[in-house]
Amino acid sequence: MAKEQRPKISPPRAADRIRRSARELFYHQGIRAVGVDAIVAEAGVTKPSLYRTFASKDELAATYLRDYEVEFWRRFDASVQAHPDDPRAQILDYFTGLADRAANTPEYRGCGLTNACIEYPERDHPARLVSVANKRKVRERLIDMARRMGARDPEMLGGGLQLLMEGAYASSQLLEAGGPTQHLAAAAACLIDACVDK
């Protein structure tokens, strides 16, 4: 009886290994703190192979943040899809998940996009540009959700929800699991109820 042939699984391409290594190192240690040497060592590639794919460390940082943004929207949109036509439940679901990640993921370091904005005050830095574009899109989405909830002032409610979100990213890195992030969804519900006529 002939042995069943298993398909060969190709190892990840060098570019994929670089992106994965950069993602881990940049998120956990900070973009400025991580040098190209650390990335190529972690990825098991050479510097020339990195620079064949990415023109500079800055471009690699921007790519990391674009990848991170895909992960963010995947989580956010999963909460939206879980509660069709109920924007209040959608945002509370996302905030519940965020609080859970912050409390129960030991390596959690907040939002990589927010962290990049803090690391790079230069307004034209590629990493900051990706991050700022994301934060503007998040604000637009939250204002739209507030509008669909019937908020008296959708911009105020959307902005308030974004402040809660950004506060959770920061405070989860500063305080232990029992910190204010545990009340994130409840605080959002109170804010929504104060801004929406029943």
Short mmCIF file of C-alpha atoms in Angstrom, two decimals:
data_model
loop_
_atom_site.label_atom_id
_atom_site.label_comp_id
_atom_site.label_asym_id
_atom_site.label_seq_id
_atom_site.Cartn_x
_atom_site.Cartn_y
_atom_site.Cartn_z
CA MET A 1 0.00 0.00 0.00
CA ALA A 2 1.47 3.33 -1.09
CA LYS A 3 2.16 5.93 1.55
CA GLU A 4 -0.02 9.00 1.39
CA GLN A 5 1.95 11.97 0.10
CA ARG A 6 1.70 14.99 2.36
CA PRO A 7 1.90 18.37 0.69
CA LYS A 8 5.11 20.21 1.44
CA ILE A 9 4.60 23.26 3.60
CA SER A 10 6.88 26.07 2.56
CA PRO A 11 8.56 28.02 5.35
CA PRO A 12 7.38 31.61 5.71
CA ARG A 13 9.01 34.00 3.25
CA ALA A 14 11.67 36.33 4.60
CA ALA A 15 9.34 39.34 4.25
CA ASP A 16 6.67 37.58 6.31
CA ARG A 17 9.18 36.64 9.00
CA ILE A 18 10.41 40.24 9.13
CA ARG A 19 6.86 41.56 9.49
CA ARG A 20 6.01 39.05 12.21
CA SER A 21 9.22 39.78 14.13
CA ALA A 22 8.79 43.53 13.78
CA ARG A 23 5.20 43.22 15.01
CA GLU A 24 6.28 41.40 18.17
CA LEU A 25 9.29 43.56 18.93
CA PHE A 26 7.75 46.93 18.07
CA TYR A 27 4.58 46.22 20.05
CA HIS A 28 6.28 44.90 23.18
CA GLN A 29 9.40 47.07 23.29
CA GLY A 30 8.47 50.19 21.31
CA ILE A 31 9.44 51.14 17.77
CA ARG A 32 12.27 53.53 18.67
CA ALA A 33 13.77 51.03 21.14
CA VAL A 34 14.10 48.24 18.57
CA GLY A 35 16.96 48.38 16.09
CA VAL A 36 17.17 46.73 12.69
CA ASP A 37 19.78 44.30 14.04
CA ALA A 38 17.28 42.94 16.58
CA ILE A 39 14.62 42.50 13.90
CA VAL A 40 16.85 40.60 11.48
CA ALA A 41 18.17 38.42 14.30
CA GLU A 42 14.64 37.58 15.46
CA ALA A 43 13.45 36.92 11.90
CA GLY A 44 16.53 34.88 10.99
CA VAL A 45 17.28 36.99 7.91
CA THR A 46 20.01 39.34 6.76
CA LYS A 47 19.93 43.13 6.64
CA PRO A 48 20.03 43.15 2.82
CA SER A 49 16.91 40.96 2.73
CA LEU A 50 15.14 43.43 5.04
CA TYR A 51 16.14 46.41 2.92
CA ARG A 52 15.11 44.65 -0.30
CA THR A 53 11.54 44.61 1.05
CA PHE A 54 11.44 47.76 3.20
CA ALA A 55 13.24 50.94 2.18
CA SER A 56 13.88 51.90 5.80
CA LYS A 57 13.02 51.11 9.40
CA ASP A 58 10.43 53.90 9.20
CA GLU A 59 8.69 52.11 6.31
CA LEU A 60 8.80 48.83 8.24
CA ALA A 61 7.23 50.64 11.22
CA ALA A 62 4.45 51.99 8.98
CA THR A 63 3.87 48.48 7.60
CA TYR A 64 3.67 47.08 11.14
CA LEU A 65 1.03 49.67 11.97
CA ARG A 66 -0.97 48.93 8.82
CA ASP A 67 -0.96 45.26 9.83
CA TYR A 68 -1.91 46.24 13.38
CA GLU A 69 -4.78 48.32 12.04
CA VAL A 70 -6.15 45.28 10.18
CA GLU A 71 -6.20 43.41 13.51
CA PHE A 72 -7.95 46.35 15.20
CA TRP A 73 -10.73 46.54 12.61
CA ARG A 74 -11.16 42.76 12.66
CA ARG A 75 -11.94 42.92 16.40
CA PHE A 76 -14.07 46.06 16.11
CA ASP A 77 -16.07 44.73 13.16
CA ALA A 78 -16.63 41.40 14.93
CA SER A 79 -18.43 43.34 17.69
CA VAL A 80 -20.46 45.21 15.07
CA GLN A 81 -21.45 41.99 13.31
CA ALA A 82 -22.38 40.33 16.61
CA HIS A 83 -25.10 42.95 17.20
CA PRO A 84 -26.66 43.94 13.86
CA ASP A 85 -28.52 47.26 13.92
CA ASP A 86 -27.70 47.88 17.59
CA PRO A 87 -24.81 50.38 17.80
CA ARG A 88 -25.09 50.63 21.60
CA ALA A 89 -24.57 46.88 21.98
CA GLN A 90 -21.81 46.96 19.35
CA ILE A 91 -19.66 49.49 21.19
CA LEU A 92 -20.33 47.91 24.59
CA ASP A 93 -19.31 44.52 23.17
CA TYR A 94 -16.07 45.98 21.83
CA PHE A 95 -15.34 47.73 25.15
CA THR A 96 -16.05 44.51 27.08
CA GLY A 97 -13.53 42.67 24.89
CA LEU A 98 -10.99 45.47 25.27
CA ALA A 99 -11.30 45.41 29.06
CA ASP A 100 -10.90 41.62 29.02
CA ARG A 101 -7.76 41.79 26.84
CA ALA A 102 -6.28 44.51 29.04
CA ALA A 103 -6.96 42.55 32.24
CA ASN A 104 -6.16 39.02 31.10
CA THR A 105 -3.36 39.32 28.56
CA PRO A 106 -0.08 39.64 30.47
CA GLU A 107 1.80 41.06 27.46
CA TYR A 108 -0.91 43.62 26.67
CA ARG A 109 0.60 47.05 25.95
CA GLY A 110 -2.43 49.06 24.90
CA CYS A 111 -2.94 50.10 21.30
CA GLY A 112 0.11 49.91 19.04
CA LEU A 113 -1.27 52.82 16.98
CA THR A 114 -1.66 55.03 20.04
CA ASN A 115 1.80 54.05 21.28
CA ALA A 116 3.30 55.01 17.91
CA CYS A 117 1.69 58.48 18.06
CA ILE A 118 3.30 59.00 21.45
CA GLU A 119 6.69 57.76 20.24
CA TYR A 120 6.68 59.93 17.12
CA PRO A 121 5.65 63.55 17.70
CA GLU A 122 6.94 64.47 14.22
CA ARG A 123 3.75 65.08 12.25
CA ASP A 124 5.14 63.75 8.98
CA HIS A 125 6.66 60.53 10.30
CA PRO A 126 5.29 57.51 8.36
CA ALA A 127 4.33 55.65 11.56
CA ARG A 128 2.47 58.65 12.94
CA LEU A 129 0.64 59.22 9.65
CA VAL A 130 -0.75 55.66 9.71
CA SER A 131 -1.76 56.03 13.37
CA VAL A 132 -3.45 59.42 12.99
CA ALA A 133 -5.41 58.21 9.96
CA ASN A 134 -6.69 55.28 12.01
CA LYS A 135 -7.71 57.47 14.95
CA ARG A 136 -9.63 59.79 12.62
CA LYS A 137 -11.45 56.83 11.07
CA VAL A 138 -12.28 55.46 14.54
CA ARG A 139 -13.70 58.87 15.49
CA GLU A 140 -15.86 58.95 12.36
CA ARG A 141 -17.17 55.46 13.09
CA LEU A 142 -17.97 56.31 16.72
CA ILE A 143 -19.76 59.53 15.72
CA ASP A 144 -21.79 57.56 13.18
CA MET A 145 -22.66 54.97 15.85
CA ALA A 146 -23.67 57.77 18.23
CA ARG A 147 -25.87 59.26 15.52
CA ARG A 148 -27.55 55.89 14.95
CA MET A 149 -28.12 55.59 18.72
CA GLY A 150 -30.06 58.85 18.56
CA ALA A 151 -27.57 60.96 20.52
CA ARG A 152 -28.53 64.60 20.97
CA ASP A 153 -24.94 65.56 20.10
CA PRO A 154 -23.34 62.69 18.13
CA GLU A 155 -19.93 64.40 17.94
CA MET A 156 -19.80 64.82 21.70
CA LEU A 157 -20.84 61.22 22.39
CA GLY A 158 -18.53 59.81 19.71
CA GLY A 159 -15.66 61.89 21.06
CA GLY A 160 -16.43 60.81 24.61
CA LEU A 161 -16.42 57.15 23.60
CA GLN A 162 -13.07 57.64 21.89
CA LEU A 163 -11.68 59.28 25.02
CA LEU A 164 -12.79 56.24 27.03
CA MET A 165 -11.15 53.95 24.50
CA GLU A 166 -7.85 55.85 24.51
CA GLY A 167 -7.95 56.11 28.31
CA ALA A 168 -8.32 52.34 28.52
CA TYR A 169 -5.28 51.87 26.28
CA ALA A 170 -3.16 54.12 28.50
CA SER A 171 -4.43 53.18 31.97
CA SER A 172 -4.16 49.45 31.27
CA GLN A 173 -0.39 49.95 30.92
CA LEU A 174 -0.11 52.06 34.07
CA LEU A 175 -2.35 50.24 36.53
CA GLU A 176 -2.93 46.62 37.45
CA ALA A 177 -5.77 44.46 36.15
CA GLY A 178 -8.05 45.81 38.88
CA GLY A 179 -7.65 49.36 37.55
CA PRO A 180 -10.27 51.55 35.89
CA THR A 181 -10.33 49.56 32.64
CA GLN A 182 -12.50 46.95 34.38
CA HIS A 183 -15.30 49.57 34.39
CA LEU A 184 -14.90 50.54 30.73
CA ALA A 185 -18.15 49.08 29.37
CA ALA A 186 -20.16 50.31 32.37
CA ALA A 187 -18.73 53.82 32.01
CA ALA A 188 -19.54 53.78 28.28
CA ALA A 189 -23.11 52.67 29.01
CA CYS A 190 -23.53 55.54 31.49
CA LEU A 191 -22.19 58.03 28.96
CA ILE A 192 -24.46 56.71 26.21
CA ASP A 193 -27.52 56.79 28.49
CA ALA A 194 -26.74 60.38 29.48
CA CYS A 195 -26.51 61.45 25.83
CA VAL A 196 -29.45 59.58 24.32
CA ASP A 197 -33.09 60.40 25.00
CA LYS A 198 -35.02 57.34 26.04
#
